PDB file of C-alpha atoms in Angstrom:
ATOM      1  CA  UNK A  27       1.903   0.123   1.691  1.00 57.00           C
ATOM      2  CA  UNK A  28       2.175   3.786   2.646  1.00 47.00           C
ATOM      3  CA  UNK A  29       2.164   4.817  -1.023  1.00 46.00           C
ATOM      4  CA  UNK A  30      -1.017   2.928  -1.741  1.00 46.00           C
ATOM      5  CA  UNK A  31      -1.983   4.561  -5.020  1.00 44.00           C
ATOM      6  CA  UNK A  32      -0.270   5.896  -8.112  1.00 43.00           C
ATOM      7  CA  UNK A  33       0.135   9.583  -8.885  1.00 42.00           C
ATOM      8  CA  UNK A  34      -2.338  11.364 -11.119  1.00 46.00           C
ATOM      9  CA  UNK A  35      -0.554  13.000 -14.037  1.00 47.00           C
ATOM     10  CA  UNK A  36      -0.912  16.639 -15.106  1.00 50.00           C
ATOM     11  CA  UNK A  37      -3.037  17.812 -12.187  1.00 48.00           C
ATOM     12  CA  UNK A  38      -4.419  21.292 -12.755  1.00 51.00           C
ATOM     13  CA  UNK A  39      -5.367  22.899  -9.483  1.00 51.00           C
ATOM     14  CA  UNK A  40      -7.874  25.662  -8.906  1.00 53.00           C
ATOM     15  CA  UNK A  41      -6.888  29.024  -7.472  1.00 58.00           C
ATOM     16  CA  UNK A  42      -6.549  28.781  -3.671  1.00 55.00           C
ATOM     17  CA  UNK A  43      -9.672  30.796  -2.813  1.00 52.00           C
ATOM     18  CA  UNK A  44     -11.758  28.986  -5.433  1.00 55.00           C
ATOM     19  CA  UNK A  45     -10.413  25.630  -4.265  1.00 53.00           C
ATOM     20  CA  UNK A  46     -11.504  26.219  -0.655  1.00 52.00           C
ATOM     21  CA  UNK A  47     -15.009  27.371  -1.621  1.00 49.00           C
ATOM     22  CA  UNK A  48     -15.422  24.516  -4.088  1.00 52.00           C
ATOM     23  CA  UNK A  49     -14.116  22.021  -1.566  1.00 54.00           C
ATOM     24  CA  UNK A  50     -16.608  23.103   1.090  1.00 51.00           C
ATOM     25  CA  UNK A  51     -19.531  22.893  -1.331  1.00 46.00           C
ATOM     26  CA  UNK A  52     -18.497  19.555  -2.769  1.00 50.00           C
ATOM     27  CA  UNK A  53     -17.871  18.153   0.702  1.00 53.00           C
ATOM     28  CA  UNK A  54     -21.516  18.734   1.578  1.00 44.00           C
ATOM     29  CA  UNK A  55     -22.704  17.226  -1.710  1.00 44.00           C
ATOM     30  CA  UNK A  56     -20.404  14.225  -1.503  1.00 48.00           C
ATOM     31  CA  UNK A  57     -21.122  13.515   2.141  1.00 48.00           C
ATOM     32  CA  UNK A  58     -24.826  13.567   1.397  1.00 44.00           C
ATOM     33  CA  UNK A  59     -24.257  11.032  -1.361  1.00 46.00           C
ATOM     34  CA  UNK A  60     -22.084   8.956   0.945  1.00 43.00           C
ATOM     35  CA  UNK A  61     -24.911   8.495   3.436  1.00 42.00           C
ATOM     36  CA  UNK A  62     -27.154   7.323   0.603  1.00 41.00           C
ATOM     37  CA  UNK A  63     -24.460   4.993  -0.729  1.00 46.00           C
ATOM     38  CA  UNK A  64     -23.680   3.387   2.618  1.00 42.00           C
ATOM     39  CA  UNK A  65     -27.304   2.909   3.631  1.00 42.00           C
ATOM     40  CA  UNK A  66     -28.715   1.746   0.287  1.00 41.00           C
ATOM     41  CA  UNK A  67     -25.800  -0.305  -1.047  1.00 41.00           C
ATOM     42  CA  UNK A  68     -23.227  -1.318   1.523  1.00 41.00           C
ATOM     43  CA  UNK A  69     -25.490  -2.123   4.465  1.00 40.00           C
ATOM     44  CA  UNK A  70     -27.898  -4.197   2.373  1.00 37.00           C
ATOM     45  CA  UNK A  71     -24.989  -6.267   1.081  1.00 39.00           C
ATOM     46  CA  UNK A  72     -23.678  -6.843   4.595  1.00 41.00           C
ATOM     47  CA  UNK A  73     -27.069  -7.845   5.955  1.00 38.00           C
ATOM     48  CA  UNK A  74     -27.349 -10.549   3.319  1.00 36.00           C
ATOM     49  CA  UNK A  75     -23.813 -11.930   3.360  1.00 40.00           C
ATOM     50  CA  UNK A  76     -22.274 -11.500   6.835  1.00 39.00           C
ATOM     51  CA  UNK A  77     -20.264 -14.742   7.188  1.00 39.00           C
ATOM     52  CA  UNK A  78     -19.685 -14.369  10.946  1.00 38.00           C
ATOM     53  CA  UNK A  79     -23.064 -13.558  12.505  1.00 36.00           C
ATOM     54  CA  UNK A  80     -22.518 -15.586  15.675  1.00 36.00           C
ATOM     55  CA  UNK A  81     -18.940 -14.609  16.684  1.00 41.00           C
ATOM     56  CA  UNK A  82     -18.835 -12.964  20.105  1.00 48.00           C
ATOM     57  CA  UNK A  83     -15.525 -12.317  21.843  1.00 60.00           C
ATOM     58  CA  UNK A  84     -14.526 -10.526  25.068  1.00 70.00           C
ATOM     59  CA  UNK A  85     -11.175  -8.737  24.933  1.00 79.00           C
ATOM     60  CA  UNK A  86      -8.635  -7.997  27.706  1.00 82.00           C
ATOM     61  CA  UNK A  87      -8.552  -4.302  26.769  1.00 87.00           C
ATOM     62  CA  UNK A  88     -11.623  -2.225  25.888  1.00 92.00           C
ATOM     63  CA  UNK A  89     -12.167  -1.422  22.209  1.00 94.00           C
ATOM     64  CA  UNK A  90     -11.978   2.197  21.103  1.00 95.00           C
ATOM     65  CA  UNK A  91     -15.347   3.911  21.623  1.00 95.00           C
ATOM     66  CA  UNK A  92     -16.259   5.875  18.492  1.00 94.00           C
ATOM     67  CA  UNK A  93     -19.368   7.306  20.162  1.00 92.00           C
ATOM     68  CA  UNK A  94     -17.234   8.992  22.828  1.00 94.00           C
ATOM     69  CA  UNK A  95     -14.548  10.075  20.369  1.00 92.00           C
ATOM     70  CA  UNK A  96     -14.577  13.773  19.334  1.00 93.00           C
ATOM     71  CA  UNK A  97     -15.708  14.181  15.755  1.00 90.00           C
ATOM     72  CA  UNK A  98     -12.898  14.764  13.264  1.00 86.00           C
ATOM     73  CA  UNK A  99     -13.160  17.894  11.139  1.00 88.00           C
ATOM     74  CA  UNK A 100     -13.251  18.740   8.363  1.00 90.00           C
ATOM     75  CA  UNK A 101     -14.517  15.423   7.050  1.00 92.00           C
ATOM     76  CA  UNK A 102     -13.339  14.722   3.499  1.00 92.00           C
ATOM     77  CA  UNK A 103     -14.583  11.282   2.487  1.00 93.00           C
ATOM     78  CA  UNK A 104     -15.438   9.479  -0.717  1.00 94.00           C
ATOM     79  CA  UNK A 105     -16.054   6.074  -2.243  1.00 96.00           C
ATOM     80  CA  UNK A 106     -13.047   4.113  -3.595  1.00 96.00           C
ATOM     81  CA  UNK A 107     -12.889   3.422  -7.330  1.00 95.00           C
ATOM     82  CA  UNK A 108     -12.793   0.080  -9.131  1.00 95.00           C
ATOM     83  CA  UNK A 109     -13.391  -2.367  -6.282  1.00 96.00           C
ATOM     84  CA  UNK A 110     -15.771  -5.310  -6.522  1.00 96.00           C
ATOM     85  CA  UNK A 111     -16.935  -4.560  -2.988  1.00 97.00           C
ATOM     86  CA  UNK A 112     -16.822  -0.746  -2.693  1.00 96.00           C
ATOM     87  CA  UNK A 113     -16.493   1.215   0.522  1.00 97.00           C
ATOM     88  CA  UNK A 114     -15.804   4.743   1.717  1.00 96.00           C
ATOM     89  CA  UNK A 115     -13.047   6.188   3.822  1.00 95.00           C
ATOM     90  CA  UNK A 116     -12.146   9.552   5.302  1.00 94.00           C
ATOM     91  CA  UNK A 117      -8.826  11.374   4.791  1.00 91.00           C
ATOM     92  CA  UNK A 118      -6.605  12.134   7.784  1.00 87.00           C
ATOM     93  CA  UNK A 119      -3.866  13.916   5.813  1.00 81.00           C
ATOM     94  CA  UNK A 120      -5.333  16.724   3.709  1.00 82.00           C
ATOM     95  CA  UNK A 121      -2.088  17.924   2.192  1.00 78.00           C
ATOM     96  CA  UNK A 122      -0.957  21.545   2.266  1.00 76.00           C
ATOM     97  CA  UNK A 123      -4.174  23.498   1.790  1.00 73.00           C
ATOM     98  CA  UNK A 124      -4.945  25.429  -0.283  1.00 76.00           C
ATOM     99  CA  UNK A 125      -1.788  25.402  -2.432  1.00 80.00           C
ATOM    100  CA  UNK A 126      -1.108  21.656  -2.574  1.00 82.00           C
ATOM    101  CA  UNK A 127      -4.060  19.538  -1.443  1.00 85.00           C
ATOM    102  CA  UNK A 128      -3.957  15.762  -1.085  1.00 85.00           C
ATOM    103  CA  UNK A 129      -4.251  14.076  -4.482  1.00 91.00           C
ATOM    104  CA  UNK A 130      -7.587  12.510  -3.515  1.00 90.00           C
ATOM    105  CA  UNK A 131      -8.992  15.960  -2.759  1.00 88.00           C
ATOM    106  CA  UNK A 132      -8.002  16.943  -6.294  1.00 90.00           C
ATOM    107  CA  UNK A 133      -9.830  13.857  -7.576  1.00 92.00           C
ATOM    108  CA  UNK A 134     -12.899  14.736  -5.508  1.00 90.00           C
ATOM    109  CA  UNK A 135     -12.938  18.270  -6.947  1.00 89.00           C
ATOM    110  CA  UNK A 136     -12.897  16.715 -10.417  1.00 92.00           C
ATOM    111  CA  UNK A 137     -15.899  14.551  -9.512  1.00 93.00           C
ATOM    112  CA  UNK A 138     -13.844  11.349  -9.311  1.00 95.00           C
ATOM    113  CA  UNK A 139     -13.794   8.659  -6.601  1.00 95.00           C
ATOM    114  CA  UNK A 140     -10.731   8.195  -4.389  1.00 95.00           C
ATOM    115  CA  UNK A 141      -7.897   6.233  -5.965  1.00 94.00           C
ATOM    116  CA  UNK A 142      -8.063   2.513  -5.219  1.00 94.00           C
ATOM    117  CA  UNK A 143      -5.482   1.587  -2.537  1.00 94.00           C
ATOM    118  CA  UNK A 144      -3.470  -1.479  -3.532  1.00 95.00           C
ATOM    119  CA  UNK A 145      -3.970  -3.090  -0.120  1.00 96.00           C
ATOM    120  CA  UNK A 146      -7.764  -2.826  -0.439  1.00 97.00           C
ATOM    121  CA  UNK A 147      -7.769  -4.758  -3.703  1.00 97.00           C
ATOM    122  CA  UNK A 148      -5.316  -7.302  -2.281  1.00 97.00           C
ATOM    123  CA  UNK A 149      -7.416  -7.956   0.823  1.00 98.00           C
ATOM    124  CA  UNK A 150     -10.556  -8.494  -1.219  1.00 98.00           C
ATOM    125  CA  UNK A 151      -8.799 -10.808  -3.679  1.00 97.00           C
ATOM    126  CA  UNK A 152      -7.389 -12.975  -0.854  1.00 97.00           C
ATOM    127  CA  UNK A 153     -10.700 -13.122   1.021  1.00 98.00           C
ATOM    128  CA  UNK A 154     -12.589 -13.955  -2.147  1.00 97.00           C
ATOM    129  CA  UNK A 155     -10.291 -16.933  -2.737  1.00 96.00           C
ATOM    130  CA  UNK A 156     -10.822 -18.025   0.848  1.00 95.00           C
ATOM    131  CA  UNK A 157     -14.574 -17.748   0.458  1.00 94.00           C
ATOM    132  CA  UNK A 158     -14.437 -19.896  -2.665  1.00 93.00           C
ATOM    133  CA  UNK A 159     -12.587 -22.529  -0.609  1.00 91.00           C
ATOM    134  CA  UNK A 160     -15.228 -22.387   2.116  1.00 90.00           C
ATOM    135  CA  UNK A 161     -13.073 -20.456   4.600  1.00 88.00           C
ATOM    136  CA  UNK A 162     -15.362 -17.760   5.958  1.00 86.00           C
ATOM    137  CA  UNK A 163     -15.457 -18.310   9.704  1.00 90.00           C
ATOM    138  CA  UNK A 164     -13.029 -16.020  11.513  1.00 95.00           C
ATOM    139  CA  UNK A 165     -11.646 -12.529  11.955  1.00 97.00           C
ATOM    140  CA  UNK A 166      -9.429 -10.420   9.730  1.00 98.00           C
ATOM    141  CA  UNK A 167      -6.739  -8.727  11.849  1.00 98.00           C
ATOM    142  CA  UNK A 168      -5.546  -5.327  10.592  1.00 98.00           C
ATOM    143  CA  UNK A 169      -2.368  -4.190  12.370  1.00 97.00           C
ATOM    144  CA  UNK A 170      -1.454  -0.619  11.476  1.00 94.00           C
ATOM    145  CA  UNK A 171      -4.956   0.118  10.246  1.00 95.00           C
ATOM    146  CA  UNK A 172      -4.249   3.774   9.322  1.00 93.00           C
ATOM    147  CA  UNK A 173      -7.678   5.120   8.199  1.00 93.00           C
ATOM    148  CA  UNK A 174      -9.181   1.695   7.493  1.00 96.00           C
ATOM    149  CA  UNK A 175      -8.369   0.934   3.867  1.00 96.00           C
ATOM    150  CA  UNK A 176      -7.810  -2.756   4.643  1.00 97.00           C
ATOM    151  CA  UNK A 177     -10.396  -3.005   7.420  1.00 98.00           C
ATOM    152  CA  UNK A 178     -13.235  -1.617   5.322  1.00 98.00           C
ATOM    153  CA  UNK A 179     -12.209  -3.676   2.299  1.00 98.00           C
ATOM    154  CA  UNK A 180     -12.832  -6.778   4.440  1.00 98.00           C
ATOM    155  CA  UNK A 181     -15.935  -5.420   6.164  1.00 98.00           C
ATOM    156  CA  UNK A 182     -17.480  -4.544   2.784  1.00 97.00           C
ATOM    157  CA  UNK A 183     -17.425  -8.290   2.093  1.00 97.00           C
ATOM    158  CA  UNK A 184     -19.083  -9.035   5.426  1.00 96.00           C
ATOM    159  CA  UNK A 185     -16.004 -10.184   7.355  1.00 97.00           C
ATOM    160  CA  UNK A 186     -15.422  -9.205  10.966  1.00 97.00           C
ATOM    161  CA  UNK A 187     -12.289  -7.171  11.629  1.00 98.00           C
ATOM    162  CA  UNK A 188      -9.994  -6.450  14.578  1.00 97.00           C
ATOM    163  CA  UNK A 189      -8.182  -3.195  13.757  1.00 98.00           C
ATOM    164  CA  UNK A 190      -5.150  -1.853  15.658  1.00 97.00           C
ATOM    165  CA  UNK A 191      -4.202   1.805  15.271  1.00 94.00           C
ATOM    166  CA  UNK A 192      -2.323   3.986  17.820  1.00 92.00           C
ATOM    167  CA  UNK A 193      -2.642   7.386  16.060  1.00 90.00           C
ATOM    168  CA  UNK A 194      -5.660   9.259  17.433  1.00 91.00           C
ATOM    169  CA  UNK A 195      -6.287  11.268  14.248  1.00 90.00           C
ATOM    170  CA  UNK A 196      -6.420   8.028  12.253  1.00 92.00           C
ATOM    171  CA  UNK A 197      -8.803   6.514  14.806  1.00 95.00           C
ATOM    172  CA  UNK A 198     -11.144   9.442  14.249  1.00 95.00           C
ATOM    173  CA  UNK A 199     -11.167   8.699  10.512  1.00 94.00           C
ATOM    174  CA  UNK A 200     -11.767   5.010  11.137  1.00 96.00           C
ATOM    175  CA  UNK A 201     -14.793   6.045  13.177  1.00 96.00           C
ATOM    176  CA  UNK A 202     -15.961   8.148  10.212  1.00 96.00           C
ATOM    177  CA  UNK A 203     -15.644   5.081   7.978  1.00 96.00           C
ATOM    178  CA  UNK A 204     -17.480   2.821  10.428  1.00 97.00           C
ATOM    179  CA  UNK A 205     -20.409   5.220  10.285  1.00 95.00           C
ATOM    180  CA  UNK A 206     -20.318   5.839   6.519  1.00 95.00           C
ATOM    181  CA  UNK A 207     -20.086   2.112   5.726  1.00 97.00           C
ATOM    182  CA  UNK A 208     -22.550   1.010   8.441  1.00 96.00           C
ATOM    183  CA  UNK A 209     -20.114  -1.610   9.780  1.00 97.00           C
ATOM    184  CA  UNK A 210     -20.168  -1.015  13.539  1.00 96.00           C
ATOM    185  CA  UNK A 211     -21.183  -4.658  14.050  1.00 95.00           C
ATOM    186  CA  UNK A 212     -18.214  -5.852  11.981  1.00 97.00           C
ATOM    187  CA  UNK A 213     -15.229  -3.636  12.832  1.00 97.00           C
ATOM    188  CA  UNK A 214     -13.720  -3.589  16.348  1.00 96.00           C
ATOM    189  CA  UNK A 215     -10.988  -0.993  16.826  1.00 97.00           C
ATOM    190  CA  UNK A 216      -8.226  -0.866  19.427  1.00 97.00           C
ATOM    191  CA  UNK A 217      -6.239   2.255  20.270  1.00 95.00           C
ATOM    192  CA  UNK A 218      -3.008   0.331  20.569  1.00 94.00           C
ATOM    193  CA  UNK A 219       0.160  -0.704  18.794  1.00 93.00           C
ATOM    194  CA  UNK A 220       0.458  -4.462  18.431  1.00 94.00           C
ATOM    195  CA  UNK A 221       3.918  -5.484  19.635  1.00 93.00           C
ATOM    196  CA  UNK A 222       5.809  -8.132  21.632  1.00 92.00           C
ATOM    197  CA  UNK A 223       5.115  -6.736  25.089  1.00 92.00           C
ATOM    198  CA  UNK A 224       2.240  -5.357  27.111  1.00 92.00           C
ATOM    199  CA  UNK A 225       2.517  -1.792  28.391  1.00 91.00           C
ATOM    200  CA  UNK A 226       3.287   1.642  26.976  1.00 91.00           C
ATOM    201  CA  UNK A 227       5.625   2.442  24.126  1.00 85.00           C
ATOM    202  CA  UNK A 228       6.926   5.660  22.542  1.00 81.00           C
ATOM    203  CA  UNK A 229       5.382   6.254  19.127  1.00 76.00           C
ATOM    204  CA  UNK A 230       6.416   8.908  16.615  1.00 78.00           C
ATOM    205  CA  UNK A 231       3.650  10.710  14.717  1.00 72.00           C
ATOM    206  CA  UNK A 232       4.664  12.364  11.468  1.00 70.00           C
ATOM    207  CA  UNK A 233       2.675  15.550  10.889  1.00 72.00           C
ATOM    208  CA  UNK A 234       1.262  15.692   7.365  1.00 64.00           C
ATOM    209  CA  UNK A 235       2.075  12.022   6.722  1.00 68.00           C
ATOM    210  CA  UNK A 236       0.362  10.139   9.527  1.00 67.00           C
ATOM    211  CA  UNK A 237       0.505   6.972   7.402  1.00 64.00           C
ATOM    212  CA  UNK A 238       4.294   7.010   7.910  1.00 65.00           C
ATOM    213  CA  UNK A 239       4.131   7.298  11.717  1.00 67.00           C
ATOM    214  CA  UNK A 240       6.164   4.598  13.449  1.00 62.00           C
ATOM    215  CA  UNK A 241       7.605   3.282  16.698  1.00 69.00           C
ATOM    216  CA  UNK A 242      11.055   3.978  15.288  1.00 65.00           C
ATOM    217  CA  UNK A 243      11.821   7.706  15.020  1.00 65.00           C
ATOM    218  CA  UNK A 244      14.275   6.971  12.222  1.00 62.00           C
ATOM    219  CA  UNK A 245      11.663   4.903  10.395  1.00 63.00           C
ATOM    220  CA  UNK A 246       9.008   7.610  10.731  1.00 61.00           C
ATOM    221  CA  UNK A 247      11.263  10.258   9.183  1.00 63.00           C
ATOM    222  CA  UNK A 248      12.960   8.030   6.607  1.00 65.00           C
ATOM    223  CA  UNK A 249      11.021   9.256   3.566  1.00 60.00           C
ATOM    224  CA  UNK A 250       9.861  12.644   4.879  1.00 65.00           C
ATOM    225  CA  UNK A 251      12.759  14.245   6.724  1.00 63.00           C
ATOM    226  CA  UNK A 252      11.294  17.760   6.636  1.00 59.00           C
ATOM    227  CA  UNK A 253       7.979  16.816   8.317  1.00 69.00           C
ATOM    228  CA  UNK A 254       7.530  17.572  11.989  1.00 74.00           C
ATOM    229  CA  UNK A 255       7.683  14.518  14.256  1.00 73.00           C
ATOM    230  CA  UNK A 256       5.795  14.279  17.576  1.00 78.00           C
ATOM    231  CA  UNK A 257       6.631  11.609  20.169  1.00 80.00           C
ATOM    232  CA  UNK A 258       3.633  10.258  22.090  1.00 80.00           C
ATOM    233  CA  UNK A 259       3.054   7.402  24.517  1.00 86.00           C
ATOM    234  CA  UNK A 260       0.674   4.697  23.269  1.00 87.00           C
ATOM    235  CA  UNK A 261      -0.490   1.363  24.607  1.00 93.00           C
ATOM    236  CA  UNK A 262       1.105  -1.777  23.187  1.00 93.00           C
ATOM    237  CA  UNK A 263      -0.233  -5.319  23.395  1.00 95.00           C
ATOM    238  CA  UNK A 264       0.786  -8.687  21.900  1.00 97.00           C
ATOM    239  CA  UNK A 265      -1.814 -10.272  19.641  1.00 97.00           C
ATOM    240  CA  UNK A 266      -1.412 -13.490  21.634  1.00 97.00           C
ATOM    241  CA  UNK A 267      -2.767 -11.724  24.721  1.00 95.00           C
ATOM    242  CA  UNK A 268      -5.792 -10.348  22.930  1.00 95.00           C
ATOM    243  CA  UNK A 269      -6.830 -13.211  20.648  1.00 95.00           C
ATOM    244  CA  UNK A 270      -7.831 -16.439  22.459  1.00 93.00           C
ATOM    245  CA  UNK A 271      -6.585 -19.785  21.061  1.00 93.00           C
ATOM    246  CA  UNK A 272     -10.130 -20.845  20.223  1.00 92.00           C
ATOM    247  CA  UNK A 273     -10.832 -17.778  18.070  1.00 94.00           C
ATOM    248  CA  UNK A 274     -10.523 -18.470  14.312  1.00 96.00           C
ATOM    249  CA  UNK A 275      -8.358 -15.961  12.447  1.00 97.00           C
ATOM    250  CA  UNK A 276      -8.478 -15.947   8.657  1.00 98.00           C
ATOM    251  CA  UNK A 277      -5.968 -13.271   7.737  1.00 98.00           C
ATOM    252  CA  UNK A 278      -3.457 -10.954   9.392  1.00 98.00           C
ATOM    253  CA  UNK A 279      -2.259  -7.826   7.614  1.00 98.00           C
ATOM    254  CA  UNK A 280       0.666  -5.922   9.167  1.00 97.00           C
ATOM    255  CA  UNK A 281       1.891  -2.508   8.007  1.00 92.00           C
ATOM    256  CA  UNK A 282       3.793  -0.847  10.855  1.00 91.00           C
ATOM    257  CA  UNK A 283       6.726   0.930   9.217  1.00 83.00           C
ATOM    258  CA  UNK A 284       9.470  -1.510  10.184  1.00 85.00           C
ATOM    259  CA  UNK A 285       8.017  -2.804  13.487  1.00 86.00           C
ATOM    260  CA  UNK A 286       6.774  -6.003  11.826  1.00 92.00           C
ATOM    261  CA  UNK A 287       9.170  -8.358  13.639  1.00 95.00           C
ATOM    262  CA  UNK A 288       7.923  -7.188  17.043  1.00 93.00           C
ATOM    263  CA  UNK A 289       4.308  -7.695  15.989  1.00 95.00           C
ATOM    264  CA  UNK A 290       5.108 -11.198  14.760  1.00 97.00           C
ATOM    265  CA  UNK A 291       6.983 -12.048  17.978  1.00 97.00           C
ATOM    266  CA  UNK A 292       3.887 -11.072  19.930  1.00 97.00           C
ATOM    267  CA  UNK A 293       1.762 -13.387  17.771  1.00 98.00           C
ATOM    268  CA  UNK A 294       3.929 -16.511  17.993  1.00 98.00           C
ATOM    269  CA  UNK A 295       1.177 -18.703  19.475  1.00 97.00           C
ATOM    270  CA  UNK A 296      -1.310 -17.498  16.880  1.00 98.00           C
ATOM    271  CA  UNK A 297       1.146 -18.139  14.052  1.00 98.00           C
ATOM    272  CA  UNK A 298       2.024 -21.578  15.456  1.00 97.00           C
ATOM    273  CA  UNK A 299      -1.455 -22.964  14.800  1.00 97.00           C
ATOM    274  CA  UNK A 300      -1.656 -26.039  12.605  1.00 95.00           C
ATOM    275  CA  UNK A 301      -1.827 -25.341   8.839  1.00 95.00           C
ATOM    276  CA  UNK A 302      -5.595 -25.728   8.541  1.00 93.00           C
ATOM    277  CA  UNK A 303      -6.111 -23.077  11.246  1.00 95.00           C
ATOM    278  CA  UNK A 304      -3.116 -20.772  10.649  1.00 96.00           C
ATOM    279  CA  UNK A 305      -3.971 -17.318   9.256  1.00 97.00           C
ATOM    280  CA  UNK A 306      -2.928 -16.077   5.842  1.00 98.00           C
ATOM    281  CA  UNK A 307      -0.224 -13.471   6.526  1.00 98.00           C
ATOM    282  CA  UNK A 308       0.453 -10.218   4.678  1.00 98.00           C
ATOM    283  CA  UNK A 309       3.172  -7.921   5.994  1.00 97.00           C
ATOM    284  CA  UNK A 310       5.214  -5.025   4.665  1.00 93.00           C
ATOM    285  CA  UNK A 311       8.796  -6.088   3.946  1.00 93.00           C
ATOM    286  CA  UNK A 312      10.718  -2.853   3.442  1.00 87.00           C
ATOM    287  CA  UNK A 313      14.393  -3.467   4.256  1.00 90.00           C
ATOM    288  CA  UNK A 314      15.130   0.188   5.034  1.00 88.00           C
ATOM    289  CA  UNK A 315      12.273   0.432   7.522  1.00 84.00           C
ATOM    290  CA  UNK A 316      13.125  -2.923   9.079  1.00 87.00           C
ATOM    291  CA  UNK A 317      16.740  -1.831   9.540  1.00 88.00           C
ATOM    292  CA  UNK A 318      15.542   1.344  11.290  1.00 82.00           C
ATOM    293  CA  UNK A 319      13.841  -0.938  13.845  1.00 83.00           C
ATOM    294  CA  UNK A 320      16.892  -3.208  14.211  1.00 86.00           C
ATOM    295  CA  UNK A 321      15.504  -6.136  12.258  1.00 90.00           C
ATOM    296  CA  UNK A 322      15.709  -7.524   8.719  1.00 93.00           C
ATOM    297  CA  UNK A 323      13.696  -9.456   6.182  1.00 93.00           C
ATOM    298  CA  UNK A 324      15.947 -12.494   6.742  1.00 95.00           C
ATOM    299  CA  UNK A 325      15.288 -12.405  10.478  1.00 96.00           C
ATOM    300  CA  UNK A 326      11.555 -12.301   9.814  1.00 96.00           C
ATOM    301  CA  UNK A 327      11.650 -15.105   7.243  1.00 96.00           C
ATOM    302  CA  UNK A 328      13.689 -17.272   9.645  1.00 97.00           C
ATOM    303  CA  UNK A 329      11.170 -16.639  12.409  1.00 97.00           C
ATOM    304  CA  UNK A 330       8.256 -17.492  10.154  1.00 97.00           C
ATOM    305  CA  UNK A 331       9.908 -20.736   9.079  1.00 97.00           C
ATOM    306  CA  UNK A 332      10.326 -21.656  12.737  1.00 97.00           C
ATOM    307  CA  UNK A 333       6.550 -21.489  13.244  1.00 97.00           C
ATOM    308  CA  UNK A 334       5.741 -23.329  10.013  1.00 96.00           C
ATOM    309  CA  UNK A 335       5.328 -20.591   7.400  1.00 97.00           C
ATOM    310  CA  UNK A 336       7.409 -22.226   4.691  1.00 92.00           C
ATOM    311  CA  UNK A 337       5.961 -20.370   1.712  1.00 95.00           C
ATOM    312  CA  UNK A 338       6.397 -16.603   1.367  1.00 96.00           C
ATOM    313  CA  UNK A 339       5.867 -14.754  -1.922  1.00 96.00           C
ATOM    314  CA  UNK A 340       6.760 -11.121  -2.611  1.00 94.00           C
ATOM    315  CA  UNK A 341       4.017  -8.787  -3.839  1.00 92.00           C
ATOM    316  CA  UNK A 342       5.691  -5.428  -4.373  1.00 90.00           C
ATOM    317  CA  UNK A 343       6.929  -4.319  -0.934  1.00 90.00           C
ATOM    318  CA  UNK A 344       4.667  -6.844   0.784  1.00 95.00           C
ATOM    319  CA  UNK A 345       5.187 -10.509   1.586  1.00 97.00           C
ATOM    320  CA  UNK A 346       2.319 -13.041   1.493  1.00 98.00           C
ATOM    321  CA  UNK A 347       2.994 -16.088   3.663  1.00 97.00           C
ATOM    322  CA  UNK A 348       1.104 -19.347   4.150  1.00 97.00           C
ATOM    323  CA  UNK A 349       1.593 -22.788   5.641  1.00 94.00           C
ATOM    324  CA  UNK A 350       1.600 -25.768   3.313  1.00 80.00           C
TER     325      UNK A 350
END
């Protein structure tokens, strides 16, 4: 899921000095339009279609407080293209400015929306099918939320979200998106890595590619060996300790760069619910990343079968699993 969009072909970049000036001007213009978009379009949709208006849950750890969080800067945000339920998100990785900016900055300079992330479209397609079947009561759980591309895809449809993200810079961008999309009542964020134990864990941030940060140092550097890696201590918590048995969960998405088995182990009770109440499961199944965290796709599939997930279908590098 890290490479969530395709490359643009034949990109022609502006001269470095021109690019910076243009970027600053367009940032102001685009951010002004974003406020209009989120207030006139997104919030009115949510007010009319929020499927979970009465859910109220107390959690064993406090959610991340966006109001107390220092503002990220610069803020480069835009609407996503070609989604039925559009939303905005803010970039954490800007690329190597000014020579080689992030591809979505290039798109913004050309007056285009951000490229549609595959996971955003997938989340909306799954939730739309659930809605058609009358399944609308419950949370979407986003483990490895990055900058919110799955969380906001769900929130744009009116679903409540529990988002887990241990990288502070990504949390700042999620806070940007909560404001831009007017979804503070829908998205609850935790500064934590979901895992199989409660406590602190060493996490490896990858400078310039925060979306590839991981618990495993080998996994974090697998695709970007030249990027600087920074080890930090982050809180870890099992989903079973945070989500009460009575709380309906519609969908769990997990993208944690090879740490998926540990997340699943920490959600065994949640995943053991009877078929009518068990969440739809989407997780990244990248054998190289799993091996870097001392697990495998077979080990995960065997575990899922043991808790009743007998049907798993591959979608690219992701697996979609359900109970019959």
